[in-house]
mmCIF file of C-alpha atoms and ligand atoms in Angstrom:
data_model
loop_
_atom_site.group_PDB
_atom_site.id
_atom_site.type_symbol
_atom_site.label_atom_id
_atom_site.label_comp_id
_atom_site.label_asym_id
_atom_site.label_seq_id
_atom_site.Cartn_x
_atom_site.Cartn_y
_atom_site.Cartn_z
ATOM 1 C CA MET A 1 56.930 109.951 166.737
ATOM 2 C CA ASN A 2 53.219 109.951 166.275
ATOM 3 C CA ILE A 3 50.947 106.901 165.921
ATOM 4 C CA VAL A 4 48.080 107.411 163.456
ATOM 5 C CA THR A 5 45.564 105.443 161.389
ATOM 6 C CA ASP A 6 44.918 105.584 157.646
ATOM 7 C CA THR A 7 42.225 108.200 158.214
ATOM 8 C CA THR A 8 44.257 110.366 160.589
ATOM 9 C CA LEU A 9 47.427 110.193 158.482
ATOM 10 C CA PRO A 10 48.717 113.726 157.804
ATOM 11 C CA SER A 11 48.519 114.911 154.206
ATOM 12 C CA PRO A 12 50.471 114.883 152.055
ATOM 13 C CA CYS A 13 52.406 111.900 153.403
ATOM 14 C CA TRP A 14 54.745 109.264 152.062
ATOM 15 C CA LEU A 15 53.664 105.977 153.580
ATOM 16 C CA LEU A 16 56.159 103.112 153.514
ATOM 17 C CA GLU A 17 54.739 99.599 153.901
ATOM 18 C CA GLU A 18 57.367 97.693 155.853
ATOM 19 C CA SER A 19 55.923 94.329 154.758
ATOM 20 C CA LEU A 20 56.412 95.229 151.070
ATOM 21 C CA LEU A 21 59.958 96.408 151.719
ATOM 22 C CA ILE A 22 60.727 93.079 153.364
ATOM 23 C CA LYS A 23 59.211 91.233 150.412
ATOM 24 C CA ASN A 24 61.715 92.962 148.104
ATOM 25 C CA LEU A 25 64.561 92.314 150.508
ATOM 26 C CA GLU A 26 63.731 88.607 150.801
ATOM 27 C CA LEU A 27 64.020 88.266 147.019
ATOM 28 C CA ILE A 28 67.353 90.060 147.064
ATOM 29 C CA LYS A 29 68.539 87.809 149.885
ATOM 30 C CA THR A 30 67.755 84.764 147.746
ATOM 31 C CA ILE A 31 69.733 86.266 144.870
ATOM 32 C CA LYS A 32 72.664 86.972 147.178
ATOM 33 C CA GLU A 33 72.631 83.441 148.537
ATOM 34 C CA GLN A 34 72.283 81.708 145.181
ATOM 35 C CA SER A 35 74.645 83.910 143.170
ATOM 36 C CA GLY A 36 77.262 84.772 145.779
ATOM 37 C CA ALA A 37 77.019 88.471 144.860
ATOM 38 C CA LYS A 38 77.127 91.229 147.436
ATOM 39 C CA VAL A 39 74.323 93.785 147.236
ATOM 40 C CA LEU A 40 74.480 97.445 148.263
ATOM 41 C CA LEU A 41 71.691 99.985 148.610
ATOM 42 C CA ALA A 42 72.146 102.999 146.297
ATOM 43 C CA LEU A 43 71.296 105.986 148.458
ATOM 44 C CA LYS A 44 70.766 108.095 145.354
ATOM 45 C CA GLY A 45 67.434 106.358 144.820
ATOM 46 C CA TYR A 46 66.310 105.524 148.327
ATOM 47 C CA ALA A 47 67.589 107.080 151.549
ATOM 48 C CA LEU A 48 64.733 106.839 154.044
ATOM 49 C CA TRP A 49 67.178 106.057 156.798
ATOM 50 C CA LYS A 50 64.614 105.408 159.482
ATOM 51 C CA SER A 51 63.808 102.230 157.546
ATOM 52 C CA PHE A 52 67.455 101.108 157.518
ATOM 53 C CA ASP A 53 67.070 98.910 160.602
ATOM 54 C CA THR A 54 64.752 96.806 158.458
ATOM 55 C CA ILE A 55 67.111 96.798 155.454
ATOM 56 C CA LYS A 56 70.473 96.295 157.163
ATOM 57 C CA PRO A 57 70.229 92.571 157.885
ATOM 58 C CA TYR A 58 69.596 91.846 154.200
ATOM 59 C CA LEU A 59 72.252 93.909 152.416
ATOM 60 C CA ASN A 60 76.025 94.361 152.574
ATOM 61 C CA GLY A 61 76.061 98.137 152.827
ATOM 62 C CA CYS A 62 75.443 101.258 150.765
ATOM 63 C CA CYS A 63 76.748 102.807 147.607
ATOM 64 C CA THR A 64 77.131 106.554 147.889
ATOM 65 C CA SER A 65 78.043 109.370 145.551
ATOM 66 C CA GLY A 66 79.998 111.734 147.754
ATOM 67 C CA LEU A 67 80.564 113.058 151.234
ATOM 68 C CA ASN A 68 76.996 113.585 152.422
ATOM 69 C CA GLU A 69 75.761 110.202 151.292
ATOM 70 C CA ALA A 70 78.887 108.508 152.652
ATOM 71 C CA LYS A 71 78.286 110.148 156.023
ATOM 72 C CA LEU A 72 74.666 109.085 156.017
ATOM 73 C CA ALA A 73 75.617 105.512 155.133
ATOM 74 C CA HIS A 74 78.227 105.430 157.893
ATOM 75 C CA GLU A 75 75.943 106.943 160.538
ATOM 76 C CA THR A 76 72.682 105.209 159.767
ATOM 77 C CA PHE A 77 73.510 101.969 157.958
ATOM 78 C CA GLY A 78 77.026 100.902 158.907
ATOM 79 C CA LYS A 79 78.429 97.889 157.057
ATOM 80 C CA GLU A 80 80.256 98.576 153.764
ATOM 81 C CA VAL A 81 80.370 102.096 152.345
ATOM 82 C CA HIS A 82 81.276 102.302 148.649
ATOM 83 C CA THR A 83 81.786 105.790 147.301
ATOM 84 C CA TYR A 84 81.914 106.752 143.661
ATOM 85 C CA SER A 85 81.656 110.311 142.443
ATOM 86 C CA PRO A 86 81.876 111.733 138.924
ATOM 87 C CA ALA A 87 84.552 113.973 140.480
ATOM 88 C CA PHE A 88 85.879 114.188 144.043
ATOM 89 C CA LYS A 89 86.808 117.476 145.708
ATOM 90 C CA GLU A 90 90.088 118.133 147.452
ATOM 91 C CA GLU A 91 88.369 119.418 150.603
ATOM 92 C CA GLU A 92 86.211 116.307 150.953
ATOM 93 C CA ILE A 93 88.498 113.452 150.001
ATOM 94 C CA GLU A 94 89.992 112.898 153.482
ATOM 95 C CA GLU A 95 86.675 112.436 155.185
ATOM 96 C CA ILE A 96 85.326 110.335 152.339
ATOM 97 C CA ALA A 97 88.407 108.109 152.510
ATOM 98 C CA LYS A 98 87.947 107.634 156.262
ATOM 99 C CA LEU A 99 84.287 106.669 155.921
ATOM 100 C CA SER A 100 84.558 104.436 152.850
ATOM 101 C CA HIS A 101 85.564 100.832 152.268
ATOM 102 C CA HIS A 102 85.622 101.107 148.492
ATOM 103 C CA LEU A 103 86.536 104.299 146.674
ATOM 104 C CA VAL A 104 85.811 104.369 142.956
ATOM 105 C CA PHE A 105 87.216 107.057 140.681
ATOM 106 C CA ASN A 106 85.714 108.230 137.421
ATOM 107 C CA THR A 107 88.933 108.927 135.533
ATOM 108 C CA PRO A 108 92.612 107.938 135.655
ATOM 109 C CA ALA A 109 93.389 111.620 136.348
ATOM 110 C CA GLN A 110 91.298 111.674 139.531
ATOM 111 C CA PHE A 111 92.714 108.293 140.495
ATOM 112 C CA LYS A 112 96.272 109.569 140.231
ATOM 113 C CA TYR A 113 95.446 112.799 142.004
ATOM 114 C CA PHE A 114 93.679 111.328 145.040
ATOM 115 C CA SER A 115 94.453 107.625 145.440
ATOM 116 C CA LYS A 116 97.751 107.970 147.303
ATOM 117 C CA LYS A 117 96.358 110.422 149.817
ATOM 118 C CA ALA A 118 93.219 108.344 150.293
ATOM 119 C CA LYS A 119 95.303 105.225 150.975
ATOM 120 C CA GLU A 120 97.472 107.066 153.483
ATOM 121 C CA ILE A 121 94.389 108.097 155.404
ATOM 122 C CA ASN A 122 92.763 104.682 155.180
ATOM 123 C CA PRO A 123 95.215 101.896 154.262
ATOM 124 C CA GLY A 124 92.380 99.353 154.158
ATOM 125 C CA LEU A 125 90.590 101.229 151.393
ATOM 126 C CA SER A 126 89.910 99.228 148.238
ATOM 127 C CA LEU A 127 90.385 101.328 145.111
ATOM 128 C CA GLY A 128 88.501 101.070 141.857
ATOM 129 C CA LEU A 129 87.867 102.791 138.565
ATOM 130 C CA ARG A 130 84.526 103.255 136.878
ATOM 131 C CA VAL A 131 84.698 102.245 133.254
ATOM 132 C CA ASN A 132 82.324 102.978 130.417
ATOM 133 C CA PRO A 133 81.428 99.826 128.472
ATOM 134 C CA GLU A 134 80.064 102.140 125.765
ATOM 135 C CA TYR A 135 76.961 100.045 125.503
ATOM 136 C CA SER A 136 73.599 100.574 127.128
ATOM 137 C CA GLU A 137 69.975 99.849 126.367
ATOM 138 C CA ALA A 138 68.761 102.606 128.696
ATOM 139 C CA PRO A 139 65.330 103.759 127.592
ATOM 140 C CA LYS A 140 66.060 107.495 127.745
ATOM 141 C CA GLU A 141 69.116 109.552 126.948
ATOM 142 C CA ILE A 142 69.126 111.301 130.361
ATOM 143 C CA TYR A 143 69.365 107.841 131.948
ATOM 144 C CA ASN A 144 72.034 106.564 129.585
ATOM 145 C CA PRO A 145 75.461 106.651 131.269
ATOM 146 C CA CYS A 146 77.003 105.248 128.065
ATOM 147 C CA GLY A 147 75.474 107.748 125.668
ATOM 148 C CA ILE A 148 77.429 109.930 123.261
ATOM 149 C CA ASN A 149 79.863 112.223 125.087
ATOM 150 C CA SER A 150 78.982 110.717 128.483
ATOM 151 C CA ARG A 151 81.176 111.954 131.338
ATOM 152 C CA LEU A 152 80.481 108.841 133.404
ATOM 153 C CA GLY A 153 83.245 106.271 133.470
ATOM 154 C CA THR A 154 86.525 105.806 131.615
ATOM 155 C CA THR A 155 86.353 104.556 128.054
ATOM 156 C CA LEU A 156 88.807 101.918 126.885
ATOM 157 C CA GLU A 157 90.545 104.604 124.839
ATOM 158 C CA ASN A 158 91.219 106.610 127.995
ATOM 159 C CA PHE A 159 92.155 103.652 130.191
ATOM 160 C CA ASP A 160 95.612 103.929 131.699
ATOM 161 C CA ASP A 161 97.383 100.551 131.935
ATOM 162 C CA THR A 162 99.853 101.891 134.474
ATOM 163 C CA LEU A 163 97.071 101.923 137.083
ATOM 164 C CA ILE A 164 96.528 98.174 136.967
ATOM 165 C CA GLU A 165 98.820 97.387 139.889
ATOM 166 C CA GLU A 166 96.966 99.814 142.157
ATOM 167 C CA LEU A 167 93.439 98.886 141.137
ATOM 168 C CA ASP A 168 91.419 96.396 143.178
ATOM 169 C CA GLY A 169 88.295 96.609 141.089
ATOM 170 C CA LEU A 170 86.345 97.912 138.131
ATOM 171 C CA HIS A 171 82.889 99.426 138.243
ATOM 172 C CA PHE A 172 80.322 99.944 135.526
ATOM 173 C CA HIS A 173 76.789 101.291 135.687
ATOM 174 C CA ALA A 174 74.853 101.104 132.435
ATOM 175 C CA LEU A 175 71.318 99.967 133.256
ATOM 176 C CA CYS A 176 68.113 101.803 134.082
ATOM 177 C CA GLU A 177 65.015 99.864 135.151
ATOM 178 C CA GLN A 178 66.217 96.904 133.102
ATOM 179 C CA ASP A 179 66.015 93.146 132.984
ATOM 180 C CA SER A 180 68.888 90.670 133.159
ATOM 181 C CA ASN A 181 68.914 90.375 129.338
ATOM 182 C CA ALA A 182 70.168 93.944 129.179
ATOM 183 C CA LEU A 183 72.765 93.124 131.847
ATOM 184 C CA GLU A 184 73.962 90.198 129.726
ATOM 185 C CA ASP A 185 74.486 92.495 126.730
ATOM 186 C CA VAL A 186 76.299 95.091 128.834
ATOM 187 C CA LEU A 187 78.472 92.380 130.392
ATOM 188 C CA ASN A 188 79.459 91.114 126.942
ATOM 189 C CA ASN A 189 80.570 94.606 125.964
ATOM 190 C CA PHE A 190 82.322 95.133 129.279
ATOM 191 C CA GLU A 191 84.214 91.866 128.867
ATOM 192 C CA ASP A 192 85.081 92.563 125.226
ATOM 193 C CA LYS A 193 86.655 95.869 126.188
ATOM 194 C CA PHE A 194 88.020 95.362 129.692
ATOM 195 C CA GLY A 195 88.192 91.550 129.997
ATOM 196 C CA LYS A 196 91.989 91.543 129.854
ATOM 197 C CA TYR A 197 92.127 93.540 133.092
ATOM 198 C CA ILE A 198 89.642 91.452 135.098
ATOM 199 C CA PRO A 199 92.141 88.742 136.191
ATOM 200 C CA ASN A 200 94.033 91.484 138.077
ATOM 201 C CA MET A 201 90.923 92.540 140.010
ATOM 202 C CA LYS A 202 89.486 91.487 143.355
ATOM 203 C CA TRP A 203 86.001 92.733 142.566
ATOM 204 C CA ILE A 204 83.760 93.919 139.761
ATOM 205 C CA ASN A 205 80.826 96.171 140.531
ATOM 206 C CA PHE A 206 77.864 95.720 138.136
ATOM 207 C CA GLY A 207 76.279 99.038 139.203
ATOM 208 C CA GLY A 208 72.553 99.624 139.605
ATOM 209 C CA GLY A 209 69.517 99.760 137.362
ATOM 210 C CA HIS A 210 68.710 96.061 137.855
ATOM 211 C CA HIS A 211 64.926 96.019 138.100
ATOM 212 C CA ILE A 212 65.106 92.883 140.206
ATOM 213 C CA THR A 213 61.882 93.284 142.173
ATOM 214 C CA ARG A 214 59.676 94.133 139.200
ATOM 215 C CA LYS A 215 57.151 91.449 138.319
ATOM 216 C CA GLY A 216 58.494 89.395 135.436
ATOM 217 C CA TYR A 217 62.187 90.210 136.013
ATOM 218 C CA ASP A 218 64.273 87.186 135.090
ATOM 219 C CA VAL A 219 65.881 86.470 138.465
ATOM 220 C CA GLU A 220 67.221 83.068 137.400
ATOM 221 C CA LYS A 221 69.136 84.652 134.554
ATOM 222 C CA LEU A 222 70.683 87.235 136.876
ATOM 223 C CA ILE A 223 71.826 84.490 139.247
ATOM 224 C CA GLN A 224 73.253 82.502 136.328
ATOM 225 C CA LEU A 225 75.134 85.504 134.911
ATOM 226 C CA ILE A 226 76.718 86.263 138.274
ATOM 227 C CA GLN A 227 77.611 82.635 138.963
ATOM 228 C CA ASN A 228 79.209 82.260 135.537
ATOM 229 C CA PHE A 229 81.139 85.489 135.914
ATOM 230 C CA LYS A 230 82.403 84.562 139.365
ATOM 231 C CA THR A 231 83.467 81.127 138.189
ATOM 232 C CA LYS A 232 85.208 82.483 135.113
ATOM 233 C CA TYR A 233 87.177 85.233 136.855
ATOM 234 C CA ASN A 234 87.185 84.326 140.554
ATOM 235 C CA VAL A 235 86.241 87.850 141.654
ATOM 236 C CA GLU A 236 83.729 89.293 144.089
ATOM 237 C CA VAL A 237 80.653 90.704 142.321
ATOM 238 C CA TYR A 238 78.696 93.671 143.647
ATOM 239 C CA LEU A 239 75.274 94.955 142.626
ATOM 240 C CA GLU A 240 74.065 98.343 143.793
ATOM 241 C CA PRO A 241 70.348 98.747 143.128
ATOM 242 C CA GLY A 242 68.413 101.728 144.442
ATOM 243 C CA GLU A 243 65.045 101.638 142.781
ATOM 244 C CA ALA A 244 64.674 97.865 143.123
ATOM 245 C CA ILE A 245 64.828 98.139 146.919
ATOM 246 C CA GLY A 246 62.058 100.738 147.196
ATOM 247 C CA TRP A 247 60.065 99.457 144.208
ATOM 248 C CA GLN A 248 56.349 99.360 145.000
ATOM 249 C CA THR A 249 56.821 99.599 148.733
ATOM 250 C CA GLY A 250 54.615 102.573 149.485
ATOM 251 C CA THR A 251 52.479 105.489 148.443
ATOM 252 C CA LEU A 252 52.114 109.242 148.475
ATOM 253 C CA VAL A 253 48.834 109.982 150.229
ATOM 254 C CA THR A 254 47.351 113.334 149.232
ATOM 255 C CA THR A 255 44.119 115.294 149.620
ATOM 256 C CA VAL A 256 41.861 117.110 147.168
ATOM 257 C CA LEU A 257 41.680 120.821 148.041
ATOM 258 C CA ASP A 258 39.441 122.153 145.291
ATOM 259 C CA ILE A 259 37.884 121.276 141.946
ATOM 260 C CA VAL A 260 38.277 123.772 139.111
ATOM 261 C CA TYR A 261 36.335 123.545 135.850
ATOM 262 C CA ASN A 262 37.882 124.910 132.673
ATOM 263 C CA GLY A 263 36.792 122.726 129.788
ATOM 264 C CA ILE A 264 37.658 119.730 131.955
ATOM 265 C CA ASN A 265 37.467 119.023 135.676
ATOM 266 C CA ILE A 266 40.725 119.676 137.454
ATOM 267 C CA ALA A 267 41.392 118.528 141.013
ATOM 268 C CA ILE A 268 43.960 120.592 142.892
ATOM 269 C CA LEU A 269 45.815 118.425 145.400
ATOM 270 C CA ASP A 270 47.845 119.395 148.468
ATOM 271 C CA THR A 271 50.979 118.038 146.789
ATOM 272 C CA SER A 272 53.026 118.855 143.712
ATOM 273 C CA ALA A 273 54.258 116.854 140.760
ATOM 274 C CA GLU A 274 57.137 119.301 140.357
ATOM 275 C CA ALA A 275 58.210 119.365 144.011
ATOM 276 C CA HIS A 276 57.253 115.935 145.356
ATOM 277 C CA MET A 277 57.185 113.542 142.431
ATOM 278 C CA PRO A 278 59.529 115.248 139.938
ATOM 279 C CA ASP A 279 60.175 112.144 137.845
ATOM 280 C CA THR A 280 56.562 112.266 136.669
ATOM 281 C CA ILE A 281 57.689 115.412 134.840
ATOM 282 C CA ILE A 282 61.378 114.716 134.160
ATOM 283 C CA MET A 283 61.350 111.058 133.159
ATOM 284 C CA PRO A 284 58.422 111.417 132.433
ATOM 285 C CA TYR A 285 56.125 108.680 133.679
ATOM 286 C CA ARG A 286 52.530 108.353 134.774
ATOM 287 C CA ALA A 287 52.113 107.397 138.423
ATOM 288 C CA GLU A 288 49.361 104.899 139.161
ATOM 289 C CA VAL A 289 46.558 106.224 141.344
ATOM 290 C CA ARG A 290 44.710 103.819 143.624
ATOM 291 C CA ASP A 291 41.188 102.900 142.397
ATOM 292 C CA ALA A 292 41.564 105.155 139.346
ATOM 293 C CA GLY A 293 41.737 104.439 135.610
ATOM 294 C CA LYS A 294 42.924 106.243 132.526
ATOM 295 C CA ALA A 295 40.935 109.304 131.395
ATOM 296 C CA GLY A 296 37.458 108.227 130.302
ATOM 297 C CA GLU A 297 37.795 104.662 131.573
ATOM 298 C CA LYS A 298 35.626 105.268 134.628
ATOM 299 C CA ALA A 299 32.633 107.597 134.965
ATOM 300 C CA TYR A 300 34.371 110.736 136.296
ATOM 301 C CA THR A 301 37.553 112.086 134.766
ATOM 302 C CA TYR A 302 39.806 114.673 136.404
ATOM 303 C CA ARG A 303 43.127 116.236 135.691
ATOM 304 C CA LEU A 304 45.153 115.861 138.903
ATOM 305 C CA ALA A 305 47.304 118.908 139.510
ATOM 306 C CA GLY A 306 49.626 120.357 142.120
ATOM 307 C CA ASN A 307 49.177 123.256 144.483
ATOM 308 C CA THR A 308 52.054 125.365 143.151
ATOM 309 C CA CYS A 309 51.739 128.253 140.704
ATOM 310 C CA LEU A 310 53.631 126.406 137.984
ATOM 311 C CA ALA A 311 51.179 125.881 135.110
ATOM 312 C CA GLY A 312 52.771 122.548 134.243
ATOM 313 C CA ASP A 313 52.474 121.134 137.772
ATOM 314 C CA ILE A 314 50.232 118.314 136.567
ATOM 315 C CA MET A 315 50.247 114.591 137.408
ATOM 316 C CA GLY A 316 47.958 113.594 134.541
ATOM 317 C CA ASP A 317 44.345 112.747 133.717
ATOM 318 C CA TYR A 318 42.638 109.993 135.711
ATOM 319 C CA SER A 319 39.108 108.673 136.055
ATOM 320 C CA PHE A 320 37.199 107.580 139.162
ATOM 321 C CA ASP A 321 33.949 105.729 139.939
ATOM 322 C CA LYS A 322 32.659 108.615 142.040
ATOM 323 C CA PRO A 323 33.058 112.384 141.667
ATOM 324 C CA LEU A 324 36.018 113.811 143.588
ATOM 325 C CA GLN A 325 35.351 116.324 146.324
ATOM 326 C CA PRO A 326 37.468 118.452 148.610
ATOM 327 C CA GLU A 327 38.925 116.374 151.476
ATOM 328 C CA ASP A 328 38.902 113.173 149.407
ATOM 329 C CA ARG A 329 42.159 111.265 149.547
ATOM 330 C CA VAL A 330 44.070 110.550 146.336
ATOM 331 C CA ILE A 331 46.761 107.899 146.716
ATOM 332 C CA PHE A 332 49.683 107.683 144.302
ATOM 333 C CA GLU A 333 51.207 104.209 144.117
ATOM 334 C CA ASP A 334 54.901 103.334 144.156
ATOM 335 C CA GLN A 335 56.235 106.618 145.507
ATOM 336 C CA MET A 336 59.149 105.493 147.696
ATOM 337 C CA HIS A 337 62.133 105.675 145.321
ATOM 338 C CA TYR A 338 63.461 108.821 143.633
ATOM 339 C CA THR A 339 60.804 110.951 145.369
ATOM 340 C CA MET A 340 61.955 111.819 148.904
ATOM 341 C CA VAL A 341 65.541 112.063 147.688
ATOM 342 C CA LYS A 342 64.560 114.547 144.980
ATOM 343 C CA ALA A 343 61.787 116.525 146.673
ATOM 344 C CA THR A 344 62.112 120.289 147.046
ATOM 345 C CA THR A 345 60.312 123.081 148.866
ATOM 346 C CA PHE A 346 59.629 124.863 145.557
ATOM 347 C CA ASN A 347 57.081 127.664 145.892
ATOM 348 C CA GLY A 348 57.040 127.151 149.670
ATOM 349 C CA ILE A 349 54.903 124.068 149.367
ATOM 350 C CA LYS A 350 55.072 121.831 152.427
ATOM 351 C CA LEU A 351 57.119 118.686 152.052
ATOM 352 C CA PRO A 352 55.091 115.505 152.543
ATOM 353 C CA SER A 353 55.359 113.920 155.992
ATOM 354 C CA ILE A 354 56.976 110.495 156.176
ATOM 355 C CA ALA A 355 55.271 107.508 157.812
ATOM 356 C CA ILE A 356 55.909 103.783 158.097
ATOM 357 C CA ARG A 357 53.260 101.112 158.469
ATOM 358 C CA ARG A 358 55.034 98.536 160.626
ATOM 359 C CA LEU A 359 54.547 94.787 160.310
ATOM 360 C CA ASP A 360 51.917 94.682 163.062
ATOM 361 C CA GLY A 361 49.834 97.241 161.156
ATOM 362 C CA HIS A 362 50.339 100.363 163.237
ATOM 363 C CA ILE A 363 51.447 103.512 161.418
ATOM 364 C CA GLU A 364 54.255 105.691 162.770
ATOM 365 C CA VAL A 365 54.633 109.224 161.469
ATOM 366 C CA ILE A 366 58.395 109.598 161.680
ATOM 367 C CA ARG A 367 58.869 113.042 160.180
ATOM 368 C CA GLU A 368 56.819 116.156 159.535
ATOM 369 C CA PHE A 369 58.041 119.289 157.799
ATOM 370 C CA GLY A 370 57.207 122.922 158.203
ATOM 371 C CA TYR A 371 58.179 126.512 157.575
ATOM 372 C CA LYS A 372 61.655 126.023 159.053
ATOM 373 C CA ASP A 373 62.617 123.505 156.384
ATOM 374 C CA PHE A 374 61.635 125.991 153.689
ATOM 375 C CA LYS A 375 63.277 129.022 155.275
ATOM 376 C CA GLU A 376 66.579 127.442 156.265
ATOM 377 C CA ARG A 377 67.403 126.275 152.787
ATOM 378 C CA LEU A 378 67.187 129.738 151.316
ATOM 379 C CA SER A 379 69.732 131.669 153.402
HETATM 380 C C1 LIG B 1 71.858 105.658 140.130
HETATM 381 C C2 LIG B 1 72.959 104.716 140.399
HETATM 382 C C3 LIG B 1 72.695 103.478 141.015
HETATM 383 C C4 LIG B 1 71.298 103.021 141.367
HETATM 384 O O1 LIG B 1 70.498 102.921 140.225
HETATM 385 P P1 LIG B 1 68.998 102.354 140.326
HETATM 386 O O2 LIG B 1 68.466 102.584 138.959
HETATM 387 O O3 LIG B 1 68.275 103.160 141.360
HETATM 388 O O4 LIG B 1 69.090 100.928 140.688
HETATM 389 C C5 LIG B 1 73.767 102.653 141.282
HETATM 390 N N1 LIG B 1 75.029 103.013 140.966
HETATM 391 C C6 LIG B 1 75.315 104.196 140.379
HETATM 392 C C7 LIG B 1 76.719 104.531 140.070
HETATM 393 C C8 LIG B 1 74.295 105.083 140.061
HETATM 394 O O5 LIG B 1 74.575 106.231 139.464
#
């Protein structure tokens, strides 16, 4: 581990602000206390495990999507491990069953195939089924688990009543960056379809996608919905946010390498939209850049682009008060969730280092990447 300052920070580098992470966690703690819900961290969205010592005291455990995430949760987080996968594999189920506290199947077929074996290996395992409430207000089809022909979760039509005796819980996940109003609508659909089964359950898992820590999120409504649900059915309620934990807790610090002029000014950075911030291309969304405005808003406009040979490796057009020059730092805001977990070594580009600014202000560089990380993935 390497102690640095803002100016000696390696580049590119993801920089987590521990104080901002704690701010999110304090809000979630309040929700847990007032609603009685249990809250898990979804490793799919945020898995910077060297920050887990900070997170652990606030949450009940992790939700994982298969063997590798379950192992990571067990090794680095402890507490409860809940594993759901769209489909489990024969060769992995034993180890997953050993590591998990809750095991959630996607279909009655997988439940029947694996549940007995899983229980034999770990008799304390609590078994669940993911259901599809067939209702979602997700903003984009690729983020809509309840869209047409979705493979995620069992529809009411495919529900198998003979499983009821063996099921401890039901799971749904139908939100994406959404407010508690959307949860209310999903819950109504969930209850309409699966309400008759809830009295047989010990727990209901409300999935992720709750944008709890976003400014303006209706926290009171979330608490009310959970309280009402718990009172009505007398079950444990779980939430499993990923994004909301890492929301606005840190940056991607990058450096200008060169300025190219071709009709417009283009700044080539030592990072990549494609490799390091893929959701800016896939989702897509525009990342905020510190001290920058939209194109034309400030005096000097640049297209910010990546250092790979992909023509479309572009973050977008931004304007600055001063001209950009090589060695200038460009800081992308809110780059903690769905970045590190998705990053690749595409085109041999170096993965950003990872650093944490601790509460007392000092910055620890906890990981740097190099040639080995690129080479070893390819054969
Ligand atoms: C992605 C996912 C989550 C976390 O979603 P966020 O949008 O990051 O809160 C939780 N549960 C399941 C099943 C998921 O697929």
